[in-house]
Tab-separated table of C-alpha atoms in Angstrom:
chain	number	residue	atom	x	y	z
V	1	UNK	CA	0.000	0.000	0.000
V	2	UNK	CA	1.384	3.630	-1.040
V	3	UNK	CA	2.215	6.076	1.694
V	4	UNK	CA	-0.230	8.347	-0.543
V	5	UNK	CA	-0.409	11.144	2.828
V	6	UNK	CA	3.601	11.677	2.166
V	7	UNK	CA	3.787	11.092	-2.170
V	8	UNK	CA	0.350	13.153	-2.364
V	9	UNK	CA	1.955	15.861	-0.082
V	10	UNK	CA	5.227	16.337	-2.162
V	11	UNK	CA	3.667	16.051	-5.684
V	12	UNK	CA	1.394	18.731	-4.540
V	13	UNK	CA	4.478	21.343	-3.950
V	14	UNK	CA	5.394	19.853	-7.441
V	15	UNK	CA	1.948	20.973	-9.355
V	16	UNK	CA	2.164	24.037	-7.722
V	17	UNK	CA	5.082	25.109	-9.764
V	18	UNK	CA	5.196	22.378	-12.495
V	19	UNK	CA	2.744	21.660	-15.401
V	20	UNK	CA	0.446	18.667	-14.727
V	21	UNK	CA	1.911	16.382	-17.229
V	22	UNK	CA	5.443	17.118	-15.811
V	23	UNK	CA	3.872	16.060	-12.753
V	24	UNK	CA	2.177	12.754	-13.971
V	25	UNK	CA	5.278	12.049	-15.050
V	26	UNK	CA	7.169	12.508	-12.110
V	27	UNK	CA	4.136	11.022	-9.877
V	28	UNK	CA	4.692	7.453	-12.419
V	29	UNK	CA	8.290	7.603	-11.674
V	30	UNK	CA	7.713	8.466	-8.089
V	31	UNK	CA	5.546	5.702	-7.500
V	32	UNK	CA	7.670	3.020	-9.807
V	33	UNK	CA	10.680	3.726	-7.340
V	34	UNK	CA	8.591	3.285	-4.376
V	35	UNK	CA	7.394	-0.124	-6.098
V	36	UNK	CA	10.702	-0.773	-6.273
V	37	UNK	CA	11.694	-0.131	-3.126
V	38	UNK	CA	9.146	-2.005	-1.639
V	39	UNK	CA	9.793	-5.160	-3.322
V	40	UNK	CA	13.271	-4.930	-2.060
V	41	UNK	CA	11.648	-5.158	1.766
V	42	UNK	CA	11.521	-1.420	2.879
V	43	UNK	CA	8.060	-0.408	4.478
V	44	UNK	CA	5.809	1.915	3.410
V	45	UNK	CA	6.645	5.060	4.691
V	46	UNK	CA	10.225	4.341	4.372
V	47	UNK	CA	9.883	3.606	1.166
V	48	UNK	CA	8.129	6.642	0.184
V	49	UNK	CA	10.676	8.706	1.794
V	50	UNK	CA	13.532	7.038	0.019
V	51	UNK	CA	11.590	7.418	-3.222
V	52	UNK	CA	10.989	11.472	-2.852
V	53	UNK	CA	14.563	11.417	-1.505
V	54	UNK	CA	16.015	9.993	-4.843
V	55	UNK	CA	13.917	12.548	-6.792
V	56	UNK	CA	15.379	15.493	-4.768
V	57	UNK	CA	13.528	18.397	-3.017
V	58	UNK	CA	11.235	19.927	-4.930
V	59	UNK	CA	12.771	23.214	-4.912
V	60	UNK	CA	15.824	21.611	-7.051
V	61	UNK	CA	13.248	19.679	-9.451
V	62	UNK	CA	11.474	22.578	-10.368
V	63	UNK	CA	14.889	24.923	-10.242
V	64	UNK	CA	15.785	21.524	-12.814
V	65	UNK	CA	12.933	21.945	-15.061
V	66	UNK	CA	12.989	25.545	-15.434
V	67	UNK	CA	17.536	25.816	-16.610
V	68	UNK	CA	15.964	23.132	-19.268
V	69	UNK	CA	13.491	25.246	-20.178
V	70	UNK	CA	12.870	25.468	-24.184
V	71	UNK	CA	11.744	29.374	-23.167
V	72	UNK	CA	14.436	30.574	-21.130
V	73	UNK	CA	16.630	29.352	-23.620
V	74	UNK	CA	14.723	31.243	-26.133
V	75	UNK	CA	14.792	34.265	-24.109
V	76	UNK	CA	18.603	34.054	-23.303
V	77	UNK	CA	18.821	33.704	-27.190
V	78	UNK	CA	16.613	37.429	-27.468
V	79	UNK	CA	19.006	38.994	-25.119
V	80	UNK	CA	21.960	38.330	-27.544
V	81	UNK	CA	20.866	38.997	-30.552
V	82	UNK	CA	18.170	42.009	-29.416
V	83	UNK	CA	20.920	44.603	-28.311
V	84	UNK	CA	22.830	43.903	-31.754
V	85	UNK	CA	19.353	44.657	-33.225
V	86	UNK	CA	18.681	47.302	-31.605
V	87	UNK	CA	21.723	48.963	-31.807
V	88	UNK	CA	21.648	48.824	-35.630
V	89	UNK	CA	18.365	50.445	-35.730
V	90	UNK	CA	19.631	53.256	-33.162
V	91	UNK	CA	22.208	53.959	-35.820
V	92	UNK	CA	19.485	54.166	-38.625
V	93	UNK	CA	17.461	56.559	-36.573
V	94	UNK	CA	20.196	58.764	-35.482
V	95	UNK	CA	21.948	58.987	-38.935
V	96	UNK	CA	18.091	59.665	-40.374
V	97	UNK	CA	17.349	62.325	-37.869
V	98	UNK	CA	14.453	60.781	-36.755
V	99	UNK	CA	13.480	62.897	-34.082
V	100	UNK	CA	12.068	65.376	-37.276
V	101	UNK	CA	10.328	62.982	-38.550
V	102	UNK	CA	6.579	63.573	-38.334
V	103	UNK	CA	5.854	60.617	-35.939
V	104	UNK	CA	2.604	61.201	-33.625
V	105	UNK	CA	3.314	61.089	-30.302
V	106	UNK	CA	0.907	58.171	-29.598
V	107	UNK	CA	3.026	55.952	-32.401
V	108	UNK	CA	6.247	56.698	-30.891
V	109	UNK	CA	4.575	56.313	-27.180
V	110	UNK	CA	3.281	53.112	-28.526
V	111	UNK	CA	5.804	51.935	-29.901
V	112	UNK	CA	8.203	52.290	-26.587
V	113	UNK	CA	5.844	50.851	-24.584
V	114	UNK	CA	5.946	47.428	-26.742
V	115	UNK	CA	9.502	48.064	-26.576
V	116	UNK	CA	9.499	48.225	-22.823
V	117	UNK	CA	7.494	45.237	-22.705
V	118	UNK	CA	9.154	43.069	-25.169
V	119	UNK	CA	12.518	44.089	-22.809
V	120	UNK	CA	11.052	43.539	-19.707
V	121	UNK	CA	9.253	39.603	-20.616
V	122	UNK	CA	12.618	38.772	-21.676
V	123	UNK	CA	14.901	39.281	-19.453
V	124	UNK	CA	12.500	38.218	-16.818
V	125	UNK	CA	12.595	34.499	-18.723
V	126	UNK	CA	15.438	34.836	-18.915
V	127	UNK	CA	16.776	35.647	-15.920
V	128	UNK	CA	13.876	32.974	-14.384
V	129	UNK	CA	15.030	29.963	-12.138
V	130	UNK	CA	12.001	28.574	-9.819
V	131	UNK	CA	9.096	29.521	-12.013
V	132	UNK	CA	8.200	27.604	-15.478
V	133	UNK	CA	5.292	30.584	-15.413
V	134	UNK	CA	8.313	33.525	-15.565
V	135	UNK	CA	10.050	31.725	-17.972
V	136	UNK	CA	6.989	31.262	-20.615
V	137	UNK	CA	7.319	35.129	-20.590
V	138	UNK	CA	9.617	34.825	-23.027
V	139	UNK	CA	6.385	33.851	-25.453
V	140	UNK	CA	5.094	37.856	-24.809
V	141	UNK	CA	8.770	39.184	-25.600
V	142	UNK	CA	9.423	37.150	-28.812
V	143	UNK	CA	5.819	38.630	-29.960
V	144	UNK	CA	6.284	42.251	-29.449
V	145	UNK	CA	9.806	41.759	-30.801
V	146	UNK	CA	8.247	40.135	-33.763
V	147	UNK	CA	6.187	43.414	-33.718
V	148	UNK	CA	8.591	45.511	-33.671
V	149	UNK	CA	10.809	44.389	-36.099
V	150	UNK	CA	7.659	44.360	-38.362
V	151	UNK	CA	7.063	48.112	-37.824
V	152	UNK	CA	10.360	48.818	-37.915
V	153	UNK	CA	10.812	47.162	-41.898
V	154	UNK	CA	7.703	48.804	-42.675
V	155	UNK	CA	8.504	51.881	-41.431
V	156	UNK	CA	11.771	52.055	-43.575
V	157	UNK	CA	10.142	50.841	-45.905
V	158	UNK	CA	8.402	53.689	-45.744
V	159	UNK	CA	9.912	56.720	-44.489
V	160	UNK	CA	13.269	55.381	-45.141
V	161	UNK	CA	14.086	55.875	-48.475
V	162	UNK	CA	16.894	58.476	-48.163
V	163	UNK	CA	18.663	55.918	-45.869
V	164	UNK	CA	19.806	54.060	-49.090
V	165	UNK	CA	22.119	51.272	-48.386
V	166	UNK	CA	22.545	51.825	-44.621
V	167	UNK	CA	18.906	50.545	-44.095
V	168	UNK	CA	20.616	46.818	-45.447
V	169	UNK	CA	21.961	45.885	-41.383
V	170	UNK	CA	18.960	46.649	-39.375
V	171	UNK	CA	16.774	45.103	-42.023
V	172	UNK	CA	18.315	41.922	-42.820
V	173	UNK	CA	18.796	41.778	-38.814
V	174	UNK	CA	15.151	42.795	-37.909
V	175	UNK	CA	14.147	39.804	-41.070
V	176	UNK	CA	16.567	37.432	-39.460
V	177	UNK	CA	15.535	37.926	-35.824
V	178	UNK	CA	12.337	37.297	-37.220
V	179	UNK	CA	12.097	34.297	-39.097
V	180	UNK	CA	14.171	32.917	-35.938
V	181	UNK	CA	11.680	34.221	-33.713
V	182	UNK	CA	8.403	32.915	-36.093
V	183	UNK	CA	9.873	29.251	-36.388
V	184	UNK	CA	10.372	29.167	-32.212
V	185	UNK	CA	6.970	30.279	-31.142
V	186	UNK	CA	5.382	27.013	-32.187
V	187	UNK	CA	7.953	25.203	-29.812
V	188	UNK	CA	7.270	27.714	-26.985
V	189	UNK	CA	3.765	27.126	-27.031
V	190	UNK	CA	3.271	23.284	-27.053
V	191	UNK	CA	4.943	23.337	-23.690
């Protein structure tokens, strides 16, 4: 007979911070050990707390879970390549004068905010080590980068057109960061 009062207890701190198929998993494992453990003449209770001793605390399966994450990864990936981005659009705007421009407020206040956002959801993932929830953040960043890349190739598209040649880096970099990004998301969101 299962210990179920101890098991039940410490998958419980599990699926509080773990997906419930990560958890069913861990629960079959759990309990095959414990099986296992059994048949090899330990009682129940000991054997329970042999089992959930092999499988570590939960702190460190979780801790686990979340460096393998496919999102943080992703994220840590963003926080490379989004500076080298960004940087080669700063140059674009700076060398275009952009500040005359006749941008409305509201798109340029838009347009930070996503920025902001798209900042602050990645670094978060990627900066995440107890929570699978924080790291899944990285799904929000890689969209509003997606977003702004898109505005920002439209926009020189656009606007740009005395830019000439120097619009070449931050566009190829804004396509490649998002055909990266588009062909990740799908991974990112099975999970």
């Amino acid at each position: 007979m299962v210990d179920g009062a101890v098991i039940n207890a410490y998958l419980r701190v599990l699926s509080r911070r773990l997906p419930s198929d990560i958890v069913d998993e861990l629960r079959d494992g759990l309990l095959e050990e414990y099986e296992h453990l059994r048949t090899r003449g330990l009682e129940d209770a000991t054997a329970a707390r042999q089992a959930m001793a092999e499988f570590g605390e939960p702190g460190s399966i979780v801790r686990e879970f979340v460096a393998q994450s496919r999102a943080r990864r992703a994220a840590r990936a963003q926080l490379v390549v989004g500076p080298v981005v960004g940087l080669s659009w700063s140059l674009i705007l700076v060398a275009g004068r952009a500040w005359t421009w006749p941008v409305p407020v509201a798109a340029r206040s838009t347009f930070a905010a996503v920025l902001l956002l798209s900042i602050t959801a990645i670094l978060a993932a990627a900066t995440a080590r107890t929570s699978l929830r924080r790291a899944r953040l990285a799904i929000v960043g890689i969209l509003a980068s997606i977003v702004l890349d898109a505005v920002g190739i439209g926009t020189a598209w656009i606007a740009g057109a005395g830019l000439g040649w120097l619009l070449i880096i931050p566009v190829v970099a804004s396509s490649g960061r998002m055909a990266a990004s588009v062909r990740e998301l799908p991974r990112l969101l099975v999970v």
